[in-house]
Coordinates of C-alpha atoms in Angstrom, one line a residue:
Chain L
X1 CA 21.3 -4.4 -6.1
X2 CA 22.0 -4.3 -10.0
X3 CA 22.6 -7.8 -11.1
X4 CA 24.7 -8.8 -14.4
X5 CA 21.5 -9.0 -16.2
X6 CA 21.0 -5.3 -15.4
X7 CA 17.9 -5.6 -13.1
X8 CA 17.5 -2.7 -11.1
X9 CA 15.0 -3.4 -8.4
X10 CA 13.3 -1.1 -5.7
X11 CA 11.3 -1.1 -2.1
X12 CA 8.9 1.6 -0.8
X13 CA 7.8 2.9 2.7
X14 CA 4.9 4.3 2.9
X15 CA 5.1 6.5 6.1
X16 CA 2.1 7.8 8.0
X17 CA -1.0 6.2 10.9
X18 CA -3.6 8.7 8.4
X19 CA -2.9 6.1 5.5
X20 CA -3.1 2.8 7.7
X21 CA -6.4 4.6 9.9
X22 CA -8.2 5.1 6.1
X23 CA -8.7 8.2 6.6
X24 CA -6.7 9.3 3.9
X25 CA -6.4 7.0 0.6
X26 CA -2.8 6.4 -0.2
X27 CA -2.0 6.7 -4.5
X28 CA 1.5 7.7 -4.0
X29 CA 2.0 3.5 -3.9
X30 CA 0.8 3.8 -7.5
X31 CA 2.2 6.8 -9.1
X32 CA 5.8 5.2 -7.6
X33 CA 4.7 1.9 -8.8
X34 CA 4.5 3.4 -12.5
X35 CA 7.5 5.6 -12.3
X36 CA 9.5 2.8 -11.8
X37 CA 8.3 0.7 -14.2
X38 CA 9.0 3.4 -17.0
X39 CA 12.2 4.0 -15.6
X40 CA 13.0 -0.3 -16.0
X41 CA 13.2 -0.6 -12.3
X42 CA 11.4 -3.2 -10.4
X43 CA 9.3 -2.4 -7.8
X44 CA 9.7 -5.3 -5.4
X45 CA 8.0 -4.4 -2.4
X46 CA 5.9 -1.9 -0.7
X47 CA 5.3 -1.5 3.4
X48 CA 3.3 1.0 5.2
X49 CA 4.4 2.1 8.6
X50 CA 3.2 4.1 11.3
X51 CA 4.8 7.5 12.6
X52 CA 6.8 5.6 15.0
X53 CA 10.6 6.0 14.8
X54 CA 10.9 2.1 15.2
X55 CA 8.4 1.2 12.5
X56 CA 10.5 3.3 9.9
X57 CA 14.1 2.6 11.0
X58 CA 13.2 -1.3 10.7
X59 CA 11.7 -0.7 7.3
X60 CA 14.1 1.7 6.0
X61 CA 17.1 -0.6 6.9
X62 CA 15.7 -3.6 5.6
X63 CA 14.7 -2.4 2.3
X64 CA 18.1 -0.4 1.7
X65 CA 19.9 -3.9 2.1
X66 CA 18.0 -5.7 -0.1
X67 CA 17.1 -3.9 -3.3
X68 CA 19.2 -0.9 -5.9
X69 CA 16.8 1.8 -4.6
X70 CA 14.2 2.8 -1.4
X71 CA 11.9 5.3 -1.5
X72 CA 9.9 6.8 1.4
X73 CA 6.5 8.8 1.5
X74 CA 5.3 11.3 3.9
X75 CA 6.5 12.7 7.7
X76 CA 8.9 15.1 6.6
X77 CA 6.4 18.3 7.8
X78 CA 7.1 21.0 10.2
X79 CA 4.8 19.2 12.8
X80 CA 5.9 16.3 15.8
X81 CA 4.4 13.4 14.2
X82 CA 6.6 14.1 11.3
X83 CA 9.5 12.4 12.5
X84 CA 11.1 10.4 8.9
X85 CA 14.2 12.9 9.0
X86 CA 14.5 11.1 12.6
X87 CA 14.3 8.1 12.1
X88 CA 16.1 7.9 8.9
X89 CA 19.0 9.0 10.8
X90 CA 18.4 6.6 13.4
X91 CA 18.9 4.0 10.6
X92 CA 21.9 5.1 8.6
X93 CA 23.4 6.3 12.5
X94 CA 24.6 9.6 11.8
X95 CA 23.3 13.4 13.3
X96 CA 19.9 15.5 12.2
X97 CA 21.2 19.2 11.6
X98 CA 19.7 22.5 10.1
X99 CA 21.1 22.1 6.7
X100 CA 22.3 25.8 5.6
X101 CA 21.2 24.8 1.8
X102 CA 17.7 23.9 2.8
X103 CA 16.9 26.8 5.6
X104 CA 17.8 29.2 2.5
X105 CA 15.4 27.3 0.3
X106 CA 12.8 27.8 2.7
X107 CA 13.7 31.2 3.7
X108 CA 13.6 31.9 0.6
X109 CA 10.7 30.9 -0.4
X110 CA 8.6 32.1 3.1
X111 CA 10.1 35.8 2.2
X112 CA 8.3 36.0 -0.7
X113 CA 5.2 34.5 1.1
X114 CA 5.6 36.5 4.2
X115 CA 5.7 33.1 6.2
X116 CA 7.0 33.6 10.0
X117 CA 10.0 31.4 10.6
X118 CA 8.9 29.3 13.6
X119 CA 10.7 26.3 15.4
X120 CA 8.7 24.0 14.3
X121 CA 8.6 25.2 10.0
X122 CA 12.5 24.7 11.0
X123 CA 12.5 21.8 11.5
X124 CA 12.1 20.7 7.9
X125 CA 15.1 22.0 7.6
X126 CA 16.6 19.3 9.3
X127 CA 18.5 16.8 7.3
X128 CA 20.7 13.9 8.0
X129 CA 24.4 14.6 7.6
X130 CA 25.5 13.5 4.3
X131 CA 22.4 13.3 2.4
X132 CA 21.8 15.8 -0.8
X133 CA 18.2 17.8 -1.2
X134 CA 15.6 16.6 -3.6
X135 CA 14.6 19.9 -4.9
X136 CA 10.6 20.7 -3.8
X137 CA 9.6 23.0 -7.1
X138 CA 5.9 23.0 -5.0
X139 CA 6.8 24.1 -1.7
X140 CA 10.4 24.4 -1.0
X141 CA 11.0 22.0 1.6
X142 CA 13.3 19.5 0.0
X143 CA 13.7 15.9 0.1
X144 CA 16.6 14.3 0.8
X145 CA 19.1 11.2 -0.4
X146 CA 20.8 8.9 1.8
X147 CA 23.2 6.5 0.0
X148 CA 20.7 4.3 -1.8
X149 CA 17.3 6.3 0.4
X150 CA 15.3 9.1 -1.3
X151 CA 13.4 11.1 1.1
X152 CA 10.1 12.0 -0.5
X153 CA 6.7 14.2 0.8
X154 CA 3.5 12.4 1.2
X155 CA 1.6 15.0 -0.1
X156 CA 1.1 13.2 -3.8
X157 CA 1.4 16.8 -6.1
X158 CA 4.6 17.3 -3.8
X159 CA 5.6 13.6 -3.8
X160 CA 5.1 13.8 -7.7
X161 CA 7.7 16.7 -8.7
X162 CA 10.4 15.1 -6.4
X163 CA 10.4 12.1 -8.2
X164 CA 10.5 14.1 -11.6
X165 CA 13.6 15.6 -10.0
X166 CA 15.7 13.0 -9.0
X167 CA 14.6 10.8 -12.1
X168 CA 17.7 11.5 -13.8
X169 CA 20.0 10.5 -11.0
X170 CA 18.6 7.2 -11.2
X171 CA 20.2 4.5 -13.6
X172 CA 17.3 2.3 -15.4
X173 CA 17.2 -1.4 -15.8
X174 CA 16.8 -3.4 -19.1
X175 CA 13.3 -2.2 -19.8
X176 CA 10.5 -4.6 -19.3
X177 CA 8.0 -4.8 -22.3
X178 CA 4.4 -6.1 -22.0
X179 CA 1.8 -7.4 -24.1
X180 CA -1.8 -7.9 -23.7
X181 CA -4.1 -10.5 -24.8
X182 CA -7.6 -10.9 -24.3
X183 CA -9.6 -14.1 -23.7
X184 CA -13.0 -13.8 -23.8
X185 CA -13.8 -17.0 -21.5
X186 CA -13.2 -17.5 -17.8
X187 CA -9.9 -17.1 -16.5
X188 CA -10.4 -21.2 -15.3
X189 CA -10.7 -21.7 -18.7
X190 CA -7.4 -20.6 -19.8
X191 CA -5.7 -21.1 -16.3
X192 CA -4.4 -24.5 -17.1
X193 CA -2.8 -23.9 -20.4
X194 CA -1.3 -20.4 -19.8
X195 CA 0.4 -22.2 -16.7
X196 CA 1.9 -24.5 -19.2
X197 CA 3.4 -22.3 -21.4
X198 CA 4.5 -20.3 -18.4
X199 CA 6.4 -23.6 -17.6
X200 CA 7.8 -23.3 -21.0
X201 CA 9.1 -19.6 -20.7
X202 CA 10.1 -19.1 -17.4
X203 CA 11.8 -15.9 -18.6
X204 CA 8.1 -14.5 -19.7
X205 CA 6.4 -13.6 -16.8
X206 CA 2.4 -14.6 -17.4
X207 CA -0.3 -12.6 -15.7
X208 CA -4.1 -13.4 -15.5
X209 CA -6.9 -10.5 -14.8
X210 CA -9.9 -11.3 -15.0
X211 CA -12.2 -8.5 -15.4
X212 CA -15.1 -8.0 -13.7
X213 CA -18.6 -5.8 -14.1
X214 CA -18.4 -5.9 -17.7
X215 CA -20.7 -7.2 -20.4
X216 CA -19.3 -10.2 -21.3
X217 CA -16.7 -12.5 -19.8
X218 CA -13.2 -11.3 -20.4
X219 CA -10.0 -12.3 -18.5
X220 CA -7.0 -10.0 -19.8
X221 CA -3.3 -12.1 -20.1
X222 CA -0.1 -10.0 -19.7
X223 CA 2.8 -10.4 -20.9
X224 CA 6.0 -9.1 -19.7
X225 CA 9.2 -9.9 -20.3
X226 CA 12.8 -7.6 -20.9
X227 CA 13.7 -10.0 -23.7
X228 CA 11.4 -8.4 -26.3
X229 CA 12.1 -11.9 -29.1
X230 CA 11.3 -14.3 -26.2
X231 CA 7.8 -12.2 -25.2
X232 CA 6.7 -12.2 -28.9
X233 CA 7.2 -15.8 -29.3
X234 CA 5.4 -16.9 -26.0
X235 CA 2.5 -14.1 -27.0
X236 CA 2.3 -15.9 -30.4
X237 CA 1.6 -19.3 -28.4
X238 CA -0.9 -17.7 -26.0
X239 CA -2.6 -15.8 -29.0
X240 CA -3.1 -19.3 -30.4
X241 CA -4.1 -21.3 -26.7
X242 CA -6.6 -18.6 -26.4
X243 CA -7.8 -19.2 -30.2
X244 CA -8.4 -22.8 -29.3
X245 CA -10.3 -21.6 -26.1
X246 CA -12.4 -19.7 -28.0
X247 CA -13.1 -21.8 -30.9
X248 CA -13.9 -24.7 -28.0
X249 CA -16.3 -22.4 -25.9
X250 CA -18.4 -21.6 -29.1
X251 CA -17.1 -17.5 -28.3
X252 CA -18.3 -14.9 -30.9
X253 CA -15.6 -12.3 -31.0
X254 CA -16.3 -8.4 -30.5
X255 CA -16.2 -6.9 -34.0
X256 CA -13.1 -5.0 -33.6
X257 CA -11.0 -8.2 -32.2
X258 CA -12.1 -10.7 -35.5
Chain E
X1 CA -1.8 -9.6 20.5
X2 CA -4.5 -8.3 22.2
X3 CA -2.8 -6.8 25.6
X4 CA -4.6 -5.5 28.8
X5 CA -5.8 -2.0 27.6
X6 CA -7.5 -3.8 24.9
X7 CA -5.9 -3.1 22.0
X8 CA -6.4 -5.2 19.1
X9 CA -4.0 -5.1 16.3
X10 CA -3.6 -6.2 12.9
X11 CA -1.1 -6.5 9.4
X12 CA -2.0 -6.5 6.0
X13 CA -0.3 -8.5 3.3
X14 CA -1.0 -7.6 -0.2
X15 CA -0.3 -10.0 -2.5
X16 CA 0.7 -9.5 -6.6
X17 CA 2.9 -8.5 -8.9
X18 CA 0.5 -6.2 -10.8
X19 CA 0.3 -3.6 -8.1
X20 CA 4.0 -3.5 -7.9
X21 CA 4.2 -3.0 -11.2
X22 CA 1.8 -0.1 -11.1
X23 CA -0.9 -1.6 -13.7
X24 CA -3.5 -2.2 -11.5
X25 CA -4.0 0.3 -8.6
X26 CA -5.3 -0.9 -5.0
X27 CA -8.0 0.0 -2.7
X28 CA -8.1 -2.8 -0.9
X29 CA -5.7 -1.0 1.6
X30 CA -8.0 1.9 1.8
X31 CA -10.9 -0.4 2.7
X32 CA -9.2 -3.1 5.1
X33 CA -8.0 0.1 7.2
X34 CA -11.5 1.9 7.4
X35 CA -12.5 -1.6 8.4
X36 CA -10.3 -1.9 11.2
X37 CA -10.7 1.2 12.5
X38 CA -14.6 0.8 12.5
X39 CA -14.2 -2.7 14.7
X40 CA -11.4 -0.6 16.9
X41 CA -9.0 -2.6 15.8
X42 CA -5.1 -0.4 14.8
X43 CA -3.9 -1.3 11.5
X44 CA -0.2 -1.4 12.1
X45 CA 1.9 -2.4 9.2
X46 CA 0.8 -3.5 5.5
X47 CA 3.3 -5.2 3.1
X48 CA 2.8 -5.4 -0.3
X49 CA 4.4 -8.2 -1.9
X50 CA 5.3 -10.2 -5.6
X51 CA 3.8 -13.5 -6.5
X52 CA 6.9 -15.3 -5.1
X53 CA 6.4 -17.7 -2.7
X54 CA 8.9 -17.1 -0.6
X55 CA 8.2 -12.9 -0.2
X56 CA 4.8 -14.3 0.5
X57 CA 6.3 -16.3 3.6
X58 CA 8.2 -14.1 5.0
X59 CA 5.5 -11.5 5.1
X60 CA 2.7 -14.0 6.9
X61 CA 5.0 -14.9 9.2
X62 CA 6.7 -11.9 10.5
X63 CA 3.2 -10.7 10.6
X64 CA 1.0 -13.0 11.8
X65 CA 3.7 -13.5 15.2
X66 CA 3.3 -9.4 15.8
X67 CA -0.7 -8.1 15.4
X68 CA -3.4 -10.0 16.4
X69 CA -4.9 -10.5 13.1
X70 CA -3.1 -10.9 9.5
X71 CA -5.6 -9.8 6.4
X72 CA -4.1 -11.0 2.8
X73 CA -5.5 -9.8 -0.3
X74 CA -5.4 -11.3 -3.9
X75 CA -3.7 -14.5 -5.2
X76 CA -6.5 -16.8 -4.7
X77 CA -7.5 -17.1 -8.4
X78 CA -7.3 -20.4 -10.5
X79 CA -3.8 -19.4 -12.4
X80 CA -0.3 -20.6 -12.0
X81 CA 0.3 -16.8 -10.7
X82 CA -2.3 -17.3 -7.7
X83 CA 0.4 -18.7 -5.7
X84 CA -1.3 -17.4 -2.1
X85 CA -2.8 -20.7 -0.7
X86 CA 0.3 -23.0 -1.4
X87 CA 2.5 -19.7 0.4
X88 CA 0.1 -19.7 3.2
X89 CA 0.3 -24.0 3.5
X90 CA 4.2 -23.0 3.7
X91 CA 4.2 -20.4 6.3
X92 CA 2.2 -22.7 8.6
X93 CA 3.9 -25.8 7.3
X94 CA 0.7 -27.3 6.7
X95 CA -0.4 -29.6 3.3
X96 CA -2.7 -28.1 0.8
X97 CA -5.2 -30.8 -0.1
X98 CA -8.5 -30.2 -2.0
X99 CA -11.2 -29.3 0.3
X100 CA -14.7 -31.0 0.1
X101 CA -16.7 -28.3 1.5
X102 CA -15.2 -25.7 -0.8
X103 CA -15.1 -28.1 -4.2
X104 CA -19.0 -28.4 -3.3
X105 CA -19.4 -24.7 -2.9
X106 CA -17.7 -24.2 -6.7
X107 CA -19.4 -27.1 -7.8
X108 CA -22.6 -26.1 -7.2
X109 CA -22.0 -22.5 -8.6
X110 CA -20.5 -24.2 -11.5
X111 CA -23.5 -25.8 -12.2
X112 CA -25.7 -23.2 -12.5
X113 CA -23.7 -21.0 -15.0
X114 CA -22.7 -24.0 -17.2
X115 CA -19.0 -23.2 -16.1
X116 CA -16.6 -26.3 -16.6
X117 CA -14.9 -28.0 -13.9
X118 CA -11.4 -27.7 -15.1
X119 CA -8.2 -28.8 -13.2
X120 CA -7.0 -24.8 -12.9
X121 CA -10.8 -24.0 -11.2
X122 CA -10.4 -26.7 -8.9
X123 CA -7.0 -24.8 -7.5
X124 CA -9.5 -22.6 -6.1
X125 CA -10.7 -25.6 -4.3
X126 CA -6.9 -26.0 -2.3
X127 CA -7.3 -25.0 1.3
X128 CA -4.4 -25.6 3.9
X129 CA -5.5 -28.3 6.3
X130 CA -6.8 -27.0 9.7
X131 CA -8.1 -23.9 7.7
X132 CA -12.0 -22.3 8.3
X133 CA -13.4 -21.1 4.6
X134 CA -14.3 -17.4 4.4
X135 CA -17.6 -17.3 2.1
X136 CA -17.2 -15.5 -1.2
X137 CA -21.2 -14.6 -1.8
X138 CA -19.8 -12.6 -5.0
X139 CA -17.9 -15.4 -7.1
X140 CA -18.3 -18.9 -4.6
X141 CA -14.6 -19.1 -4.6
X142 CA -14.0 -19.0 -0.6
X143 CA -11.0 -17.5 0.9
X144 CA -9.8 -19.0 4.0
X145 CA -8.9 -18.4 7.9
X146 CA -5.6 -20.2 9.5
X147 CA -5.3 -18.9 12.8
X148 CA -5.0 -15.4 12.7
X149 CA -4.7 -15.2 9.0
X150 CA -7.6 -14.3 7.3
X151 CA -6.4 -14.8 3.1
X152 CA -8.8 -13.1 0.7
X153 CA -9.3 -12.2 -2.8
X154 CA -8.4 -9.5 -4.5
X155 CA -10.9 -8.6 -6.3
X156 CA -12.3 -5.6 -4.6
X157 CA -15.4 -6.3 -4.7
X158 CA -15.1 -10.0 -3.4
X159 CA -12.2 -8.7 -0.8
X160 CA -15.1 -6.6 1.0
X161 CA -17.8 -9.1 0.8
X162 CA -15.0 -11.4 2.6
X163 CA -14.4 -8.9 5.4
X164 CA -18.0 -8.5 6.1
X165 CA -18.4 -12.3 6.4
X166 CA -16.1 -12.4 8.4
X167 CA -16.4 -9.4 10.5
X168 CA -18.6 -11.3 13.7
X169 CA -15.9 -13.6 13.7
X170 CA -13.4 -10.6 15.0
X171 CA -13.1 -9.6 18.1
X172 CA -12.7 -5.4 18.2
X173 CA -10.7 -3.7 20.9
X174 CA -11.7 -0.3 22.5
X175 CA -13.3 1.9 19.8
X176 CA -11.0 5.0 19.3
X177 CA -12.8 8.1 18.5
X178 CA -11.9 11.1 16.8
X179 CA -12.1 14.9 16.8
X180 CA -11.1 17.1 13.7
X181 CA -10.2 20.3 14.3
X182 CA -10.2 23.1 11.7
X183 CA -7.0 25.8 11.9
X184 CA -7.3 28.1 9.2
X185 CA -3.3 28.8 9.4
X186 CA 0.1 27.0 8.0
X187 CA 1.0 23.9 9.5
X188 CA 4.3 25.4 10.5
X189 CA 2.6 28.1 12.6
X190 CA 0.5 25.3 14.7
X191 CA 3.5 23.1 14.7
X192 CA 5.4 24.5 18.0
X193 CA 2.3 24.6 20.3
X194 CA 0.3 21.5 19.0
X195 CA 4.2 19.6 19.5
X196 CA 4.0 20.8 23.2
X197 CA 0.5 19.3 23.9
X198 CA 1.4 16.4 22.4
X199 CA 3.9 16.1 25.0
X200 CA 1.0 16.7 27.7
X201 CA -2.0 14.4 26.1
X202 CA 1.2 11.2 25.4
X203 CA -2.4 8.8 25.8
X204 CA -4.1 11.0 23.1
X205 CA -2.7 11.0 19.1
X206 CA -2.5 14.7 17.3
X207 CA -2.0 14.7 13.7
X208 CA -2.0 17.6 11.7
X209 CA -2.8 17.3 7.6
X210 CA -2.0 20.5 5.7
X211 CA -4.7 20.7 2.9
X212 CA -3.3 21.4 -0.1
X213 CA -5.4 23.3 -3.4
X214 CA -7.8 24.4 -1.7
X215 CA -8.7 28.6 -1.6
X216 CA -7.4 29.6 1.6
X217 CA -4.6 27.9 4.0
X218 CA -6.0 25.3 6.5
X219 CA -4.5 22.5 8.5
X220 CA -6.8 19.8 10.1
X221 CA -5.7 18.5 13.2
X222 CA -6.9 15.4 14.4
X223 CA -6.7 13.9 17.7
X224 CA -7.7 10.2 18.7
X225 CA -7.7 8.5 22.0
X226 CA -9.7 5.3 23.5
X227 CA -10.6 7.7 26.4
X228 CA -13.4 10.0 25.6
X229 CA -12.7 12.3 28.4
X230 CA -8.9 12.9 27.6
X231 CA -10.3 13.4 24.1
X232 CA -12.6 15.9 25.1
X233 CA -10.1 17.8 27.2
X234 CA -7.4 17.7 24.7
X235 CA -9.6 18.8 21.8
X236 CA -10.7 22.0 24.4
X237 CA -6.7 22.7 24.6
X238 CA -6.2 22.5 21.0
X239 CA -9.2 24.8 20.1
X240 CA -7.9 27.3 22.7
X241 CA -4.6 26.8 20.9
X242 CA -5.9 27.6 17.5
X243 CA -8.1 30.6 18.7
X244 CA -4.8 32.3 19.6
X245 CA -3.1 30.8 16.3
X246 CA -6.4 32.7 14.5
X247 CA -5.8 36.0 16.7
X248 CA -2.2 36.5 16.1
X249 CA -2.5 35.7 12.6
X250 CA -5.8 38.2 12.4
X251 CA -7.2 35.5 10.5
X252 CA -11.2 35.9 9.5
X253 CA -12.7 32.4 10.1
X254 CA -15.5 31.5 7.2
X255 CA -19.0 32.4 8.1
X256 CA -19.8 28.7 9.1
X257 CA -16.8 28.6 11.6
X258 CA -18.0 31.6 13.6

């Protein structure tokens, strides 16, 4: 939920046994992951669940009691393992009818294509009571909102243009600004100090990545905070911790850092 | 648990704020469920989770009491922020002392690079009591079994050096196999009849993955099953079932498909 300091916060379920089998390679996690970040919102925590309605009615109804937003990924095809619509009923309790608005967006749309209605290209049609359509501009079957639930494809392209469409009915949080520093020692190096000054701004949150496979040692230290004076003070005093490091490890900067 | 058809399960925690916040993307999710699914063992659930101690708990624990085997990823580092081993201690109300056997392993790494023995590297060193290391043949740093958790690092690179390790330690459950089935129509036309074998094979699992960009419409359907021979049959159903699809639709199948 919004809190007076106007954090807006978010969970995700990831629905589908092809993501949690490997054979196919979820990025919708990420693409959501940087949506809300550019929207202020903070993604709290992600889950991925199996096409069973259980799995998704326990996820769905936890999530939706605990943060502003929840959005959900894939299993709202035309086929029977597609059964989100289902179980996102199940959670919020109320029916799963043909929705007039979204069998004439899909009509629509399979005229022009000549696509035969069938039972089972219906059932995408199927949306529970209450909810409003997130508009599909890729393939016509919508998405749908629930209260605080947003129904989305899990085909990424698809997945992609509903969250473009149902950006603006979201409301942001403060927006979280980052800075990035790099240290060109070990991240053990600078692990003891940075934890320090984290001490010191607890309203700074301090990352520490180091970065692997390249040339020379480099551990990168983020930054990120929504009070923008606050995070340029504490990257003033990590600019200078990781001076000292340097200058105490003997470390030759690259040219375009001196 | 493992129950009497043999099925072994498993959850996935990951663990840190940067995928949440969409700056790093993961794979380790990709590679822990082709893992499982090599050793037979279902991926069920993953969680992905903030560096908070107590979203860290909550996860382990709900997990660890539901699959057979828990898998955690990343937080194992030697910053304030790698907060997995003392969340792990917690979930198993265990202490988190400084483990000989794994200060020797860092130590004698540490030696031969030159690399300082600093108070924030020897973090790396705290193992909850009772624990098993995991060996980290990438960066000595070992991760660590307690009971069925299995915590590793993030890293990608050290993640699947860990699994490896520690895949004879794993017991697999009956290897499912696979058949991927080729229908060169919409998913909405193979829907219906796929829905009703489904119905008929309950001990096999269809899925059906419209693919999307490519030059001409197909849907892959894939079915899985422990049991060979109900795989085989089913798969003979559903290739009679999309023959007829391919006939009514008078579609041309590619030469290779013939």
């Amino acid at each position: 939920m919004q809190d007076d300091q106007g954090i807006v916060t978010a969970g995700m379920v990831v629905i589908g046994d092809e993501i949690l089998s490997g054979r196919t390679k979820d990025i919708n996690i990420a693409t959501t992951a940087e949506f809300c970040t550019d929207l202020g919102i903070e993604l709290k925590e992600v889950r991925v669940v199996s096409d069973e309605v259980d799995a998704i009615v326990e996820a769905v109804n936890t999530l939706r009691a605990r943060y502003t937003y929840v959005f959900t990924t894939g299993g709202i095809g035309p086929t029977h393992d597609d059964i989100t619509a289902d179980a996102v009923a199940a959670a919020f309790q109320v029916a799963l009818p043909i929705n007039p608005e979204a069998r004439e967006m899909l009509e629509s749309r399979w005229r022009k294509t000549g696509t035969e209605v069938t039972e089972a290209r219906l059932r995408m049609a199927r949306i529970p009571e209450g909810a409003d359509l997130i508009v599909n501009s890729v393939s016509a079957a919508p998405g749908f909102r629930i209260e605080n639930v947003h129904v989305m494809a899990g085909v990424p392209v698809i997945m992609k243009a509903m969250l473009e469409a149902l950006a603006p009915t979201l409301k942001g949080g403060r927006k979280v600004m980052s800075v990035a520093i790099k240290a060109y020692v070990g991240e053990g190096t600078v692990g003891g100090p940075l934890g320090l000054l984290q001490q010191e701004f607890p309203d700074v949150k301090m990352g520490s990545y180091p970065q692997m496979g390249a040339d020379r040692v480099m551990t990168e230290l983020v930054l990120r905070s929504a009070d923008e004076e606050r995070l340029h003070l504490a990257a003033e005093r990590v600019r200078a911790m990781v001076s000292d490091a340097h200058a105490k490890a003997g470390v030759e900067l690259p040219t375009e850092q001196q």
